[in-house]
């Protein structure tokens, strides 16, 4: 497919379990971003990568959240010891150029809906 | 604190008329602004952007206006079409690019045929 692919589409997990959310960016895109979107809100920045390097993780809520992009392509967002407040839509986006480029808009995936019971 | 605010949760406009969506921001460091459009069950799609060195940017039926002194931007869609019915998010960046976008809460636009 030509777009950003995220899996799984839906994830239901019990409180205390770890989850791993996957993002497959558009081929050749340099930058990859993770956002979280609560119901009725706009996306909230979590972290982003240029190639395999994590440039900014200031949006990660706490140390239970981590992300990696080891080969500069696919990325995984991991949430350890999930809590009910982690329930949200997690969105990945990628952009062709580096994040500092005006002319390289973000392309968002359809998201992973995480529900922690 | 909400640094990007979209105070109208919803807006209904007759087909063919002008749609005006508004956005206010509080962070004076923001220098790049964007509008995204979102259909149900899909991710947001980039629509149009403007940097702080400009006060207007136009792309077809879509025009974004920026008033830096008022910390206000607006998106004009003219003429409005049924396919424009979607949620519109305003976003801003303080680093001159796409790094760390701050989004508003969105405005649901409904075009009435």
mmCIF file of C-alpha atoms in Angstrom:
data_model
loop_
_atom_site.group_PDB
_atom_site.id
_atom_site.type_symbol
_atom_site.label_atom_id
_atom_site.label_comp_id
_atom_site.label_asym_id
_atom_site.label_seq_id
_atom_site.Cartn_x
_atom_site.Cartn_y
_atom_site.Cartn_z
ATOM 1 C CA UNK A 1 0.000 0.000 0.000
ATOM 2 C CA UNK A 2 1.026 3.582 -0.541
ATOM 3 C CA UNK A 3 0.067 4.956 2.858
ATOM 4 C CA UNK A 4 1.286 4.704 6.444
ATOM 5 C CA UNK A 5 0.284 1.334 7.823
ATOM 6 C CA UNK A 6 -0.384 0.730 11.500
ATOM 7 C CA UNK A 7 -1.074 -2.540 13.263
ATOM 8 C CA UNK A 8 -3.041 -3.762 14.978
ATOM 9 C CA UNK A 9 -6.066 -1.643 14.086
ATOM 10 C CA UNK A 10 -7.607 -2.366 17.477
ATOM 11 C CA UNK A 11 -5.966 -3.639 20.644
ATOM 12 C CA UNK A 12 -7.742 -4.545 23.849
ATOM 13 C CA UNK A 13 -5.519 -5.415 26.769
ATOM 14 C CA UNK A 14 -5.785 -5.880 30.477
ATOM 15 C CA UNK A 15 -4.305 -3.386 32.864
ATOM 16 C CA UNK A 16 -0.714 -4.263 33.680
ATOM 17 C CA UNK A 17 0.060 -5.929 30.355
ATOM 18 C CA UNK A 18 2.647 -4.621 27.892
ATOM 19 C CA UNK A 19 1.614 -3.672 24.368
ATOM 20 C CA UNK A 20 3.600 -3.006 21.202
ATOM 21 C CA UNK A 21 2.147 -0.887 18.429
ATOM 22 C CA UNK A 22 3.677 -1.065 14.987
ATOM 23 C CA UNK A 23 4.054 1.584 12.321
ATOM 24 C CA UNK A 24 5.180 0.998 8.755
ATOM 25 C CA UNK A 25 5.845 4.405 7.160
ATOM 26 C CA UNK A 26 5.616 5.322 3.513
ATOM 27 C CA UNK A 27 8.636 3.880 1.736
ATOM 28 C CA UNK A 28 11.523 6.327 1.616
ATOM 29 C CA UNK A 29 10.142 8.683 4.226
ATOM 30 C CA UNK A 30 12.880 10.028 6.442
ATOM 31 C CA UNK A 31 10.894 11.183 9.451
ATOM 32 C CA UNK A 32 8.455 9.235 11.575
ATOM 33 C CA UNK A 33 6.200 10.613 14.304
ATOM 34 C CA UNK A 34 3.993 9.179 17.019
ATOM 35 C CA UNK A 35 0.921 11.011 18.275
ATOM 36 C CA UNK A 36 -1.845 10.080 20.682
ATOM 37 C CA UNK A 37 -5.420 11.251 20.267
ATOM 38 C CA UNK A 38 -8.049 11.120 22.975
ATOM 39 C CA UNK A 39 -11.727 11.210 22.075
ATOM 40 C CA UNK A 40 -12.824 14.714 21.135
ATOM 41 C CA UNK A 41 -9.273 16.039 21.139
ATOM 42 C CA UNK A 42 -6.638 16.742 18.560
ATOM 43 C CA UNK A 43 -3.519 14.591 18.175
ATOM 44 C CA UNK A 44 -0.938 15.085 20.914
ATOM 45 C CA UNK A 45 2.773 14.771 20.092
ATOM 46 C CA UNK A 46 4.675 11.873 21.661
ATOM 47 C CA UNK A 47 7.995 11.485 19.849
ATOM 48 C CA UNK A 48 9.671 11.576 16.452
ATOM 49 C CA UNK A 49 12.598 10.111 14.528
ATOM 50 C CA UNK A 50 14.767 11.268 11.687
ATOM 51 C CA UNK A 51 16.026 8.041 10.127
ATOM 52 C CA UNK A 52 16.768 5.775 13.094
ATOM 53 C CA UNK A 53 17.625 8.558 15.508
ATOM 54 C CA UNK A 54 15.035 9.592 18.057
ATOM 55 C CA UNK A 55 15.138 13.388 17.935
ATOM 56 C CA UNK A 56 12.597 14.354 20.556
ATOM 57 C CA UNK A 57 10.775 12.225 23.102
ATOM 58 C CA UNK A 58 9.532 15.049 25.270
ATOM 59 C CA UNK A 59 5.902 14.120 24.617
ATOM 60 C CA UNK A 60 6.140 10.618 26.052
ATOM 61 C CA UNK A 61 3.984 10.771 29.221
ATOM 62 C CA UNK A 62 6.283 8.712 31.467
ATOM 63 C CA UNK A 63 8.946 6.040 31.380
ATOM 64 C CA UNK A 64 6.419 3.281 30.658
ATOM 65 C CA UNK A 65 6.348 4.602 27.088
ATOM 66 C CA UNK A 66 9.201 3.994 24.661
ATOM 67 C CA UNK A 67 9.683 3.971 20.918
ATOM 68 C CA UNK A 68 12.288 2.691 18.535
ATOM 69 C CA UNK A 69 13.045 2.726 14.838
ATOM 70 C CA UNK A 70 16.162 0.574 14.649
ATOM 71 C CA UNK A 71 16.665 0.466 10.873
ATOM 72 C CA UNK A 72 15.168 3.800 9.998
ATOM 73 C CA UNK A 73 11.963 2.308 8.626
ATOM 74 C CA UNK A 74 9.430 0.430 10.783
ATOM 75 C CA UNK A 75 8.835 1.799 14.250
ATOM 76 C CA UNK A 76 7.399 0.287 17.406
ATOM 77 C CA UNK A 77 5.768 2.179 20.253
ATOM 78 C CA UNK A 78 5.812 0.108 23.430
ATOM 79 C CA UNK A 79 3.733 0.749 26.517
ATOM 80 C CA UNK A 80 4.696 -1.251 29.586
ATOM 81 C CA UNK A 81 2.374 -2.033 32.488
ATOM 82 C CA UNK A 82 -0.587 -0.446 30.757
ATOM 83 C CA UNK A 83 -3.089 1.611 32.720
ATOM 84 C CA UNK A 84 -6.669 2.562 31.873
ATOM 85 C CA UNK A 85 -5.605 6.167 31.231
ATOM 86 C CA UNK A 86 -3.444 4.888 28.346
ATOM 87 C CA UNK A 87 -6.617 4.117 26.365
ATOM 88 C CA UNK A 88 -6.599 6.279 23.232
ATOM 89 C CA UNK A 89 -6.019 6.284 19.483
ATOM 90 C CA UNK A 90 -2.305 6.080 18.740
ATOM 91 C CA UNK A 91 -1.387 7.614 15.414
ATOM 92 C CA UNK A 92 1.810 7.286 13.445
ATOM 93 C CA UNK A 93 2.821 9.698 10.703
ATOM 94 C CA UNK A 94 5.727 9.960 8.316
ATOM 95 C CA UNK A 95 7.174 12.689 6.133
ATOM 96 C CA UNK A 96 9.428 12.534 3.090
ATOM 97 C CA UNK A 97 11.946 15.134 4.147
ATOM 98 C CA UNK A 98 13.464 15.808 7.519
ATOM 99 C CA UNK A 99 11.104 17.155 10.125
ATOM 100 C CA UNK A 100 12.430 20.674 9.730
ATOM 101 C CA UNK A 101 11.264 20.934 6.147
ATOM 102 C CA UNK A 102 8.296 23.162 5.391
ATOM 103 C CA UNK A 103 7.474 21.314 2.215
ATOM 104 C CA UNK A 104 7.223 17.870 3.670
ATOM 105 C CA UNK A 105 3.823 17.437 5.285
ATOM 106 C CA UNK A 106 2.953 14.645 7.674
ATOM 107 C CA UNK A 107 1.051 11.669 6.296
ATOM 108 C CA UNK A 108 -0.934 9.984 9.052
ATOM 109 C CA UNK A 109 -1.922 6.369 9.338
ATOM 110 C CA UNK A 110 -5.398 5.247 10.378
ATOM 111 C CA UNK A 111 -4.206 4.628 13.917
ATOM 112 C CA UNK A 112 -4.356 1.869 16.528
ATOM 113 C CA UNK A 113 -7.251 2.112 18.960
ATOM 114 C CA UNK A 114 -5.936 0.924 22.328
ATOM 115 C CA UNK A 115 -8.370 -0.014 25.075
ATOM 116 C CA UNK A 116 -7.049 -0.963 28.497
ATOM 117 C CA UNK A 117 -9.580 -2.786 30.660
ATOM 118 C CA UNK B 1 -3.134 24.610 28.880
ATOM 119 C CA UNK B 2 -4.519 24.575 25.376
ATOM 120 C CA UNK B 3 -2.022 26.487 23.223
ATOM 121 C CA UNK B 4 -4.076 26.054 20.055
ATOM 122 C CA UNK B 5 -7.793 26.637 20.388
ATOM 123 C CA UNK B 6 -10.654 25.960 18.048
ATOM 124 C CA UNK B 7 -13.607 27.412 19.885
ATOM 125 C CA UNK B 8 -16.295 26.169 17.505
ATOM 126 C CA UNK B 9 -16.814 22.412 17.868
ATOM 127 C CA UNK B 10 -19.109 22.376 14.852
ATOM 128 C CA UNK B 11 -20.180 24.459 11.880
ATOM 129 C CA UNK B 12 -22.876 23.947 9.241
ATOM 130 C CA UNK B 13 -22.707 25.708 5.887
ATOM 131 C CA UNK B 14 -24.897 25.598 2.797
ATOM 132 C CA UNK B 15 -23.301 24.056 -0.289
ATOM 133 C CA UNK B 16 -21.803 26.719 -2.521
ATOM 134 C CA UNK B 17 -21.330 29.212 0.319
ATOM 135 C CA UNK B 18 -18.106 30.126 2.088
ATOM 136 C CA UNK B 19 -16.960 28.094 5.108
ATOM 137 C CA UNK B 20 -14.784 29.941 7.625
ATOM 138 C CA UNK B 21 -13.008 27.955 10.314
ATOM 139 C CA UNK B 22 -11.188 29.810 13.061
ATOM 140 C CA UNK B 23 -8.204 29.039 15.244
ATOM 141 C CA UNK B 24 -6.478 30.997 18.008
ATOM 142 C CA UNK B 25 -3.098 30.354 19.578
ATOM 143 C CA UNK B 26 -1.347 31.582 22.674
ATOM 144 C CA UNK B 27 2.305 30.640 22.133
ATOM 145 C CA UNK B 28 4.103 33.546 20.449
ATOM 146 C CA UNK B 29 6.932 31.175 19.476
ATOM 147 C CA UNK B 30 4.704 29.406 16.938
ATOM 148 C CA UNK B 31 5.934 30.271 13.450
ATOM 149 C CA UNK B 32 4.361 27.642 11.208
ATOM 150 C CA UNK B 33 0.682 26.800 10.986
ATOM 151 C CA UNK B 34 -1.215 24.028 9.257
ATOM 152 C CA UNK B 35 -4.720 22.775 8.658
ATOM 153 C CA UNK B 36 -5.554 19.095 8.552
ATOM 154 C CA UNK B 37 -8.800 17.490 7.452
ATOM 155 C CA UNK B 38 -10.074 14.220 8.884
ATOM 156 C CA UNK B 39 -12.759 11.866 7.633
ATOM 157 C CA UNK B 40 -14.243 9.222 9.974
ATOM 158 C CA UNK B 41 -12.060 6.154 10.540
ATOM 159 C CA UNK B 42 -9.139 7.751 8.708
ATOM 160 C CA UNK B 43 -6.046 9.620 9.788
ATOM 161 C CA UNK B 44 -5.794 13.394 9.376
ATOM 162 C CA UNK B 45 -4.789 14.584 5.904
ATOM 163 C CA UNK B 46 -2.681 17.683 5.294
ATOM 164 C CA UNK B 47 -4.625 20.488 3.644
ATOM 165 C CA UNK B 48 -2.690 23.751 3.633
ATOM 166 C CA UNK B 49 -0.018 25.565 5.625
ATOM 167 C CA UNK B 50 1.375 29.034 6.206
ATOM 168 C CA UNK B 51 4.581 30.336 7.710
ATOM 169 C CA UNK B 52 4.675 33.371 9.957
ATOM 170 C CA UNK B 53 6.397 35.483 7.309
ATOM 171 C CA UNK B 54 3.165 35.474 5.296
ATOM 172 C CA UNK B 55 -0.374 36.563 6.074
ATOM 173 C CA UNK B 56 -2.158 34.601 3.371
ATOM 174 C CA UNK B 57 -1.711 31.366 1.458
ATOM 175 C CA UNK B 58 -4.071 30.094 -1.188
ATOM 176 C CA UNK B 59 -4.514 26.688 -2.771
ATOM 177 C CA UNK B 60 -7.514 26.301 -5.023
ATOM 178 C CA UNK B 61 -10.695 26.625 -2.989
ATOM 179 C CA UNK B 62 -8.729 26.832 0.273
ATOM 180 C CA UNK B 63 -7.164 29.984 1.704
ATOM 181 C CA UNK B 64 -5.499 30.370 5.074
ATOM 182 C CA UNK B 65 -5.167 33.787 6.677
ATOM 183 C CA UNK B 66 -2.776 34.555 9.507
ATOM 184 C CA UNK B 67 -3.072 37.552 11.841
ATOM 185 C CA UNK B 68 0.041 37.422 14.009
ATOM 186 C CA UNK B 69 -0.837 40.397 16.157
ATOM 187 C CA UNK B 70 -4.138 38.778 17.090
ATOM 188 C CA UNK B 71 -2.631 35.285 17.221
ATOM 189 C CA UNK B 72 -5.428 34.138 14.985
ATOM 190 C CA UNK B 73 -5.710 32.137 11.814
ATOM 191 C CA UNK B 74 -8.617 31.137 9.690
ATOM 192 C CA UNK B 75 -9.341 28.729 6.883
ATOM 193 C CA UNK B 76 -11.704 29.809 4.136
ATOM 194 C CA UNK B 77 -13.265 27.265 1.814
ATOM 195 C CA UNK B 78 -15.107 28.665 -1.169
ATOM 196 C CA UNK B 79 -17.277 27.392 -2.648
ATOM 197 C CA UNK B 80 -18.072 24.715 -0.071
ATOM 198 C CA UNK B 81 -18.813 21.250 -1.411
ATOM 199 C CA UNK B 82 -20.408 18.177 0.231
ATOM 200 C CA UNK B 83 -17.027 16.389 0.199
ATOM 201 C CA UNK B 84 -15.674 19.100 2.488
ATOM 202 C CA UNK B 85 -17.744 17.679 5.357
ATOM 203 C CA UNK B 86 -15.100 16.509 7.819
ATOM 204 C CA UNK B 87 -13.333 17.474 11.036
ATOM 205 C CA UNK B 88 -10.743 20.203 10.543
ATOM 206 C CA UNK B 89 -7.755 20.506 12.848
ATOM 207 C CA UNK B 90 -5.574 23.561 13.176
ATOM 208 C CA UNK B 91 -1.948 22.855 14.146
ATOM 209 C CA UNK B 92 1.127 24.919 14.938
ATOM 210 C CA UNK B 93 4.859 24.452 15.292
ATOM 211 C CA UNK B 94 7.506 26.507 17.072
ATOM 212 C CA UNK B 95 10.437 25.188 15.084
ATOM 213 C CA UNK B 96 9.636 26.286 11.573
ATOM 214 C CA UNK B 97 8.734 22.844 10.318
ATOM 215 C CA UNK B 98 6.779 19.740 11.103
ATOM 216 C CA UNK B 99 8.526 18.968 14.351
ATOM 217 C CA UNK B 100 6.280 18.605 17.356
ATOM 218 C CA UNK B 101 2.986 19.940 16.032
ATOM 219 C CA UNK B 102 0.473 21.215 18.579
ATOM 220 C CA UNK B 103 -3.095 20.539 17.445
ATOM 221 C CA UNK B 104 -6.391 22.165 18.303
ATOM 222 C CA UNK B 105 -9.437 20.136 19.281
ATOM 223 C CA UNK B 106 -11.011 20.298 15.837
ATOM 224 C CA UNK B 107 -14.140 21.740 14.213
ATOM 225 C CA UNK B 108 -16.675 19.458 12.582
ATOM 226 C CA UNK B 109 -17.800 21.038 9.317
ATOM 227 C CA UNK B 110 -21.051 19.874 7.762
ATOM 228 C CA UNK B 111 -21.953 21.038 4.258
ATOM 229 C CA UNK B 112 -25.676 21.041 3.681
ATOM 230 C CA UNK B 113 -26.655 20.126 0.091
#
